[in-house]
PDB file of C-alpha atoms in Angstrom:
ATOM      1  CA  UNK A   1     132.189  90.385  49.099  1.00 65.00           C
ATOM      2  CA  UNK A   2     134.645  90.979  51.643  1.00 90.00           C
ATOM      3  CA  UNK A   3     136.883  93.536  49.561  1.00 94.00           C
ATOM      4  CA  UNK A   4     133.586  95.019  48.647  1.00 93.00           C
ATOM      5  CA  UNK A   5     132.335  95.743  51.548  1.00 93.00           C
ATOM      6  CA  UNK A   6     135.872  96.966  52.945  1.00 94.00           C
ATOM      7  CA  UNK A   7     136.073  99.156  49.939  1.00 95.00           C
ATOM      8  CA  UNK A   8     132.435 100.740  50.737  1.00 96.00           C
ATOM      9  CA  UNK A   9     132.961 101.036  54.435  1.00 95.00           C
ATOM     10  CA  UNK A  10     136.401 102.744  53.873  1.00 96.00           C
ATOM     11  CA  UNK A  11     134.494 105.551  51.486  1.00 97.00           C
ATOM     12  CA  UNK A  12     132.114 105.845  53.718  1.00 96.00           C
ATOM     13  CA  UNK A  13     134.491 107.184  56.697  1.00 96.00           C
ATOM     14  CA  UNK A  14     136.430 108.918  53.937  1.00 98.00           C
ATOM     15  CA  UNK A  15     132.937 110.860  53.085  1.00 98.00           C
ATOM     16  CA  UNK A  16     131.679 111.644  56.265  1.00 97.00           C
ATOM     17  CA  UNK A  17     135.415 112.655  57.788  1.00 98.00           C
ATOM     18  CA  UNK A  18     135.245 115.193  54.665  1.00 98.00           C
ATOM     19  CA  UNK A  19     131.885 115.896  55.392  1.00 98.00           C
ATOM     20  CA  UNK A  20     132.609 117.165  58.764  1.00 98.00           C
ATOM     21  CA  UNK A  21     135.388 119.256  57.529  1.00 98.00           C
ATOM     22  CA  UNK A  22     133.340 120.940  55.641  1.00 98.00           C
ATOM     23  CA  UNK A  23     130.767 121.931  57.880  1.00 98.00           C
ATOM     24  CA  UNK A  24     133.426 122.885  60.118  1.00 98.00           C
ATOM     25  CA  UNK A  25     134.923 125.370  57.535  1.00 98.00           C
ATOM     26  CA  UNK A  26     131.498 126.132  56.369  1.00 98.00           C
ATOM     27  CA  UNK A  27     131.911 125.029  52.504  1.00 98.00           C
ATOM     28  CA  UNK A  28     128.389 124.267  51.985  1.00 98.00           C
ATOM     29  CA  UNK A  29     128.912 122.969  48.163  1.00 98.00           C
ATOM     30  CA  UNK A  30     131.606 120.136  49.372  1.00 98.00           C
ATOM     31  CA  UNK A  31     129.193 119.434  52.440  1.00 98.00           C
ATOM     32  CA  UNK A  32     126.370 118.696  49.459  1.00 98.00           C
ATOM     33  CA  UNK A  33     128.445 116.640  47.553  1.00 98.00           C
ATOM     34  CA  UNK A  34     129.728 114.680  50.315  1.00 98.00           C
ATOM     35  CA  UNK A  35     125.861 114.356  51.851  1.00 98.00           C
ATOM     36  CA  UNK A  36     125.025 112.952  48.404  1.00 98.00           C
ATOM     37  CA  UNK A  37     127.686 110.978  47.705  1.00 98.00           C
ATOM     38  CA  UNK A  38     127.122 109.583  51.386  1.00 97.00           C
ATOM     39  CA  UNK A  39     123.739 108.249  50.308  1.00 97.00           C
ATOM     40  CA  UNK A  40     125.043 106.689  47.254  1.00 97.00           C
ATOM     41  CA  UNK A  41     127.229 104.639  49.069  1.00 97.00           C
ATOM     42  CA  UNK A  42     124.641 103.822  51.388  1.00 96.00           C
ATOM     43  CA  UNK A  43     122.217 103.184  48.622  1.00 96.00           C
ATOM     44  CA  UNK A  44     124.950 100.775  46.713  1.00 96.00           C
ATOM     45  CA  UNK A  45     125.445  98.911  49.866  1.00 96.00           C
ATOM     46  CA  UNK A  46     121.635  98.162  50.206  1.00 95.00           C
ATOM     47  CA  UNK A  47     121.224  96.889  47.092  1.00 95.00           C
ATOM     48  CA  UNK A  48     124.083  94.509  47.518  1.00 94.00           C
ATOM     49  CA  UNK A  49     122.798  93.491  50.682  1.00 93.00           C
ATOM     50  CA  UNK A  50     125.486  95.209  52.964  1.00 92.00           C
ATOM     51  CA  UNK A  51     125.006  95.936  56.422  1.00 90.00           C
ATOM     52  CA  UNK A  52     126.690  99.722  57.395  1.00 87.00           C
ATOM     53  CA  UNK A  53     126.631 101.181  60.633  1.00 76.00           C
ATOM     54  CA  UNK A  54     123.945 104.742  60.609  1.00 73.00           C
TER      55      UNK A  54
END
């Protein structure tokens, strides 16, 4: 799990990084994607019994 869980963690920062640059620049479609794929990560993690940072 430990290359999982690196994997997840790492596209998590990826996301919300991303996510704040689009805010930032006001590109509210990207910012909805990112949101959403942001909770599918999250979601993934839970059912594989990850623990992530909120």
């Amino acid at each position: 799990m430990g290359e999982f869980t690196t994997t997840i963690e790492r596209r998590l920062c990826q996301a919300k990084k991303g996510l704040d640059e689009a805010r930032s620049v006001g590109d509210d479609y990207l910012a909805d994607t990112l949101t959403a794929e942001i909770e599918d990560l999250r979601r993934l993690a839970d059912e594989h019994g990850v623990l992530l940072p909120r």
